[in-house]
Amino acid sequence: MNDPNNPCLFCNIKDSGSIHENELAYVSYDTYPVSKYHCLIIPKRHIKDYFDLTKEELFACNDLVKIIKNEILDKDHSVKGFNLGTNI
């Protein structure tokens, strides 16, 4: 049986389809979106969960959140809000 998490599906930026990236993280559209423009912000370093992120990685992820937020607002003026969440 094939394990979709081995190798980790987020560790290969080419397979995940990066929209934006910086030194420590990247943005990818979700394969199973809840809404239009549903994105994932993914750290480049493979870690167990959110709580293992360094301060620098958190800042890098937050920088990408702001970039993609502005991009979404430019693409769709009907957007009135955003939901940010983390899965642990």
Short mmCIF file of N, CA and C in Angstrom, two decimals:
data_model
loop_
_atom_site.label_atom_id
_atom_site.label_comp_id
_atom_site.label_asym_id
_atom_site.label_seq_id
_atom_site.Cartn_x
_atom_site.Cartn_y
_atom_site.Cartn_z
N MET A 1 0.83 -1.17 0.00
CA MET A 1 0.00 0.00 0.00
C MET A 1 0.89 1.25 0.00
N ASN A 2 0.55 2.24 -0.80
CA ASN A 2 1.32 3.46 -0.92
C ASN A 2 0.95 4.44 0.19
N ASP A 3 1.98 4.96 0.89
CA ASP A 3 1.77 5.94 1.95
C ASP A 3 1.98 7.33 1.37
N PRO A 4 0.92 8.17 1.28
CA PRO A 4 1.05 9.49 0.67
C PRO A 4 1.94 10.44 1.47
N ASN A 5 2.24 10.09 2.72
CA ASN A 5 3.10 10.93 3.55
C ASN A 5 4.54 10.46 3.58
N ASN A 6 4.86 9.44 2.81
CA ASN A 6 6.22 8.93 2.76
C ASN A 6 6.61 8.67 1.32
N PRO A 7 7.35 9.52 0.67
CA PRO A 7 7.93 10.72 1.26
C PRO A 7 6.86 11.79 1.48
N CYS A 8 7.22 12.76 2.33
CA CYS A 8 6.30 13.84 2.68
C CYS A 8 5.87 14.60 1.43
N LEU A 9 4.56 14.76 1.23
CA LEU A 9 4.07 15.43 0.03
C LEU A 9 4.36 16.92 0.02
N PHE A 10 4.71 17.52 1.16
CA PHE A 10 5.00 18.94 1.21
C PHE A 10 6.48 19.25 1.07
N CYS A 11 7.33 18.25 1.15
CA CYS A 11 8.77 18.49 1.11
C CYS A 11 9.30 18.74 -0.30
N ASN A 12 8.51 18.48 -1.32
CA ASN A 12 8.94 18.72 -2.69
C ASN A 12 8.14 19.87 -3.28
N ILE A 13 8.77 21.03 -3.34
CA ILE A 13 8.09 22.24 -3.83
C ILE A 13 7.59 22.04 -5.26
N LYS A 14 8.36 21.35 -6.08
CA LYS A 14 7.95 21.14 -7.48
C LYS A 14 6.64 20.36 -7.55
N ASP A 15 6.50 19.34 -6.72
CA ASP A 15 5.27 18.54 -6.72
C ASP A 15 4.10 19.32 -6.13
N SER A 16 4.38 20.16 -5.14
CA SER A 16 3.31 20.92 -4.48
C SER A 16 2.86 22.12 -5.29
N GLY A 17 3.69 22.62 -6.19
CA GLY A 17 3.31 23.74 -7.03
C GLY A 17 3.38 25.09 -6.33
N SER A 18 4.55 25.59 -6.13
CA SER A 18 4.74 26.86 -5.43
C SER A 18 4.21 28.05 -6.22
N ILE A 19 3.46 28.93 -5.53
CA ILE A 19 2.98 30.18 -6.11
C ILE A 19 3.97 31.29 -5.78
N HIS A 20 4.37 31.32 -4.52
CA HIS A 20 5.35 32.27 -3.99
C HIS A 20 6.24 31.50 -3.03
N GLU A 21 7.44 32.00 -2.85
CA GLU A 21 8.32 31.40 -1.85
C GLU A 21 9.32 32.42 -1.37
N ASN A 22 9.88 32.14 -0.21
CA ASN A 22 11.01 32.89 0.30
C ASN A 22 12.03 31.86 0.78
N GLU A 23 13.01 32.28 1.52
CA GLU A 23 14.08 31.38 1.92
C GLU A 23 13.59 30.22 2.79
N LEU A 24 12.54 30.45 3.59
CA LEU A 24 12.15 29.46 4.59
C LEU A 24 10.78 28.82 4.41
N ALA A 25 9.98 29.34 3.47
CA ALA A 25 8.62 28.80 3.30
C ALA A 25 8.12 29.04 1.88
N TYR A 26 7.00 28.41 1.56
CA TYR A 26 6.39 28.62 0.25
C TYR A 26 4.87 28.55 0.35
N VAL A 27 4.20 29.06 -0.69
CA VAL A 27 2.74 29.04 -0.78
C VAL A 27 2.34 28.11 -1.92
N SER A 28 1.32 27.32 -1.68
CA SER A 28 0.78 26.43 -2.71
C SER A 28 -0.74 26.47 -2.64
N TYR A 29 -1.40 26.42 -3.80
CA TYR A 29 -2.85 26.27 -3.78
C TYR A 29 -3.20 24.90 -3.24
N ASP A 30 -4.24 24.81 -2.44
CA ASP A 30 -4.68 23.55 -1.86
C ASP A 30 -5.25 22.65 -2.95
N THR A 31 -4.91 21.39 -2.92
CA THR A 31 -5.41 20.42 -3.89
C THR A 31 -6.91 20.17 -3.72
N TYR A 32 -7.39 20.30 -2.48
CA TYR A 32 -8.81 20.12 -2.19
C TYR A 32 -9.33 21.40 -1.51
N PRO A 33 -9.48 22.48 -2.29
CA PRO A 33 -9.81 23.78 -1.71
C PRO A 33 -11.20 23.84 -1.08
N VAL A 34 -11.28 24.54 0.03
CA VAL A 34 -12.55 24.81 0.68
C VAL A 34 -13.24 25.98 -0.02
N SER A 35 -12.44 26.89 -0.55
CA SER A 35 -12.95 28.05 -1.27
C SER A 35 -11.96 28.43 -2.37
N LYS A 36 -12.39 29.32 -3.25
CA LYS A 36 -11.52 29.79 -4.31
C LYS A 36 -10.28 30.44 -3.69
N TYR A 37 -9.12 30.18 -4.25
CA TYR A 37 -7.83 30.71 -3.79
C TYR A 37 -7.36 30.13 -2.46
N HIS A 38 -7.95 29.04 -2.01
CA HIS A 38 -7.51 28.38 -0.78
C HIS A 38 -6.04 28.00 -0.93
N CYS A 39 -5.20 28.51 -0.04
CA CYS A 39 -3.76 28.29 -0.12
C CYS A 39 -3.22 27.65 1.15
N LEU A 40 -2.07 27.04 1.00
CA LEU A 40 -1.32 26.49 2.12
C LEU A 40 0.01 27.24 2.21
N ILE A 41 0.42 27.60 3.40
CA ILE A 41 1.73 28.19 3.65
C ILE A 41 2.54 27.07 4.30
N ILE A 42 3.63 26.68 3.67
CA ILE A 42 4.36 25.48 4.07
C ILE A 42 5.82 25.83 4.35
N PRO A 43 6.31 25.49 5.54
CA PRO A 43 7.74 25.72 5.80
C PRO A 43 8.57 24.76 4.97
N LYS A 44 9.75 25.20 4.55
CA LYS A 44 10.61 24.35 3.73
C LYS A 44 11.32 23.28 4.57
N ARG A 45 11.54 23.57 5.83
CA ARG A 45 12.18 22.59 6.71
C ARG A 45 11.11 21.61 7.18
N HIS A 46 11.41 20.32 7.08
CA HIS A 46 10.47 19.29 7.51
C HIS A 46 10.47 19.24 9.03
N ILE A 47 9.31 19.51 9.62
CA ILE A 47 9.17 19.52 11.07
C ILE A 47 7.92 18.75 11.46
N LYS A 48 7.81 18.45 12.75
CA LYS A 48 6.66 17.70 13.25
C LYS A 48 5.38 18.51 13.16
N ASP A 49 5.40 19.76 13.67
CA ASP A 49 4.20 20.59 13.64
C ASP A 49 4.54 22.06 13.84
N TYR A 50 3.53 22.88 13.86
CA TYR A 50 3.63 24.34 13.97
C TYR A 50 4.54 24.77 15.12
N PHE A 51 4.45 24.08 16.24
CA PHE A 51 5.19 24.47 17.43
C PHE A 51 6.69 24.25 17.31
N ASP A 52 7.14 23.56 16.28
CA ASP A 52 8.57 23.38 16.04
C ASP A 52 9.16 24.45 15.13
N LEU A 53 8.32 25.36 14.64
CA LEU A 53 8.83 26.44 13.78
C LEU A 53 9.70 27.39 14.59
N THR A 54 10.77 27.85 13.97
CA THR A 54 11.61 28.87 14.60
C THR A 54 10.93 30.22 14.44
N LYS A 55 11.41 31.20 15.17
CA LYS A 55 10.88 32.56 15.04
C LYS A 55 11.06 33.06 13.60
N GLU A 56 12.20 32.76 13.01
CA GLU A 56 12.46 33.18 11.64
C GLU A 56 11.50 32.51 10.66
N GLU A 57 11.20 31.23 10.87
CA GLU A 57 10.25 30.53 10.01
C GLU A 57 8.83 31.09 10.17
N LEU A 58 8.45 31.42 11.40
CA LEU A 58 7.15 32.03 11.62
C LEU A 58 7.03 33.36 10.89
N PHE A 59 8.07 34.19 10.96
CA PHE A 59 8.08 35.47 10.26
C PHE A 59 8.01 35.25 8.75
N ALA A 60 8.75 34.25 8.25
CA ALA A 60 8.75 33.96 6.82
C ALA A 60 7.36 33.52 6.35
N CYS A 61 6.71 32.68 7.15
CA CYS A 61 5.34 32.25 6.81
C CYS A 61 4.39 33.43 6.85
N ASN A 62 4.51 34.28 7.84
CA ASN A 62 3.64 35.44 7.96
C ASN A 62 3.84 36.40 6.79
N ASP A 63 5.07 36.57 6.35
CA ASP A 63 5.34 37.42 5.18
C ASP A 63 4.58 36.90 3.96
N LEU A 64 4.56 35.58 3.79
CA LEU A 64 3.85 34.99 2.66
C LEU A 64 2.34 35.11 2.80
N VAL A 65 1.84 35.04 4.03
CA VAL A 65 0.40 35.25 4.26
C VAL A 65 0.00 36.63 3.75
N LYS A 66 0.79 37.63 4.07
CA LYS A 66 0.48 39.00 3.66
C LYS A 66 0.56 39.15 2.14
N ILE A 67 1.55 38.52 1.52
CA ILE A 67 1.69 38.59 0.06
C ILE A 67 0.48 37.96 -0.62
N ILE A 68 0.10 36.76 -0.20
CA ILE A 68 -0.99 36.06 -0.87
C ILE A 68 -2.33 36.74 -0.56
N LYS A 69 -2.47 37.33 0.62
CA LYS A 69 -3.69 38.08 0.96
C LYS A 69 -3.89 39.22 -0.03
N ASN A 70 -2.84 39.99 -0.26
CA ASN A 70 -2.94 41.11 -1.20
C ASN A 70 -3.20 40.63 -2.63
N GLU A 71 -2.59 39.52 -2.99
CA GLU A 71 -2.81 38.97 -4.33
C GLU A 71 -4.26 38.53 -4.51
N ILE A 72 -4.82 37.88 -3.50
CA ILE A 72 -6.22 37.44 -3.57
C ILE A 72 -7.15 38.64 -3.68
N LEU A 73 -6.91 39.68 -2.88
CA LEU A 73 -7.74 40.88 -2.93
C LEU A 73 -7.66 41.56 -4.29
N ASP A 74 -6.48 41.53 -4.93
CA ASP A 74 -6.34 42.10 -6.26
C ASP A 74 -7.12 41.30 -7.31
N LYS A 75 -7.16 39.97 -7.13
CA LYS A 75 -7.85 39.10 -8.08
C LYS A 75 -9.36 39.12 -7.91
N ASP A 76 -9.83 39.27 -6.66
CA ASP A 76 -11.25 39.14 -6.38
C ASP A 76 -11.68 40.19 -5.35
N HIS A 77 -12.29 41.25 -5.83
CA HIS A 77 -12.71 42.35 -4.97
C HIS A 77 -13.92 42.00 -4.10
N SER A 78 -14.53 40.85 -4.33
CA SER A 78 -15.68 40.45 -3.51
C SER A 78 -15.25 39.80 -2.19
N VAL A 79 -13.96 39.46 -2.06
CA VAL A 79 -13.48 38.84 -0.83
C VAL A 79 -13.61 39.84 0.32
N LYS A 80 -14.25 39.42 1.40
CA LYS A 80 -14.49 40.29 2.55
C LYS A 80 -13.70 39.88 3.78
N GLY A 81 -13.11 38.70 3.78
CA GLY A 81 -12.38 38.25 4.95
C GLY A 81 -11.54 37.03 4.66
N PHE A 82 -10.74 36.66 5.64
CA PHE A 82 -9.84 35.52 5.51
C PHE A 82 -9.91 34.66 6.76
N ASN A 83 -9.70 33.38 6.60
CA ASN A 83 -9.56 32.45 7.71
C ASN A 83 -8.13 31.91 7.68
N LEU A 84 -7.46 32.02 8.81
CA LEU A 84 -6.12 31.44 8.94
C LEU A 84 -6.22 30.33 9.97
N GLY A 85 -5.66 29.19 9.63
CA GLY A 85 -5.70 28.07 10.56
C GLY A 85 -4.44 27.23 10.45
N THR A 86 -4.25 26.39 11.42
CA THR A 86 -3.13 25.46 11.37
C THR A 86 -3.62 24.09 11.78
N ASN A 87 -3.10 23.09 11.13
CA ASN A 87 -3.41 21.71 11.47
C ASN A 87 -2.22 21.11 12.20
N ILE A 88 -2.50 20.53 13.36
CA ILE A 88 -1.43 19.95 14.16
C ILE A 88 -1.82 18.51 14.50
#
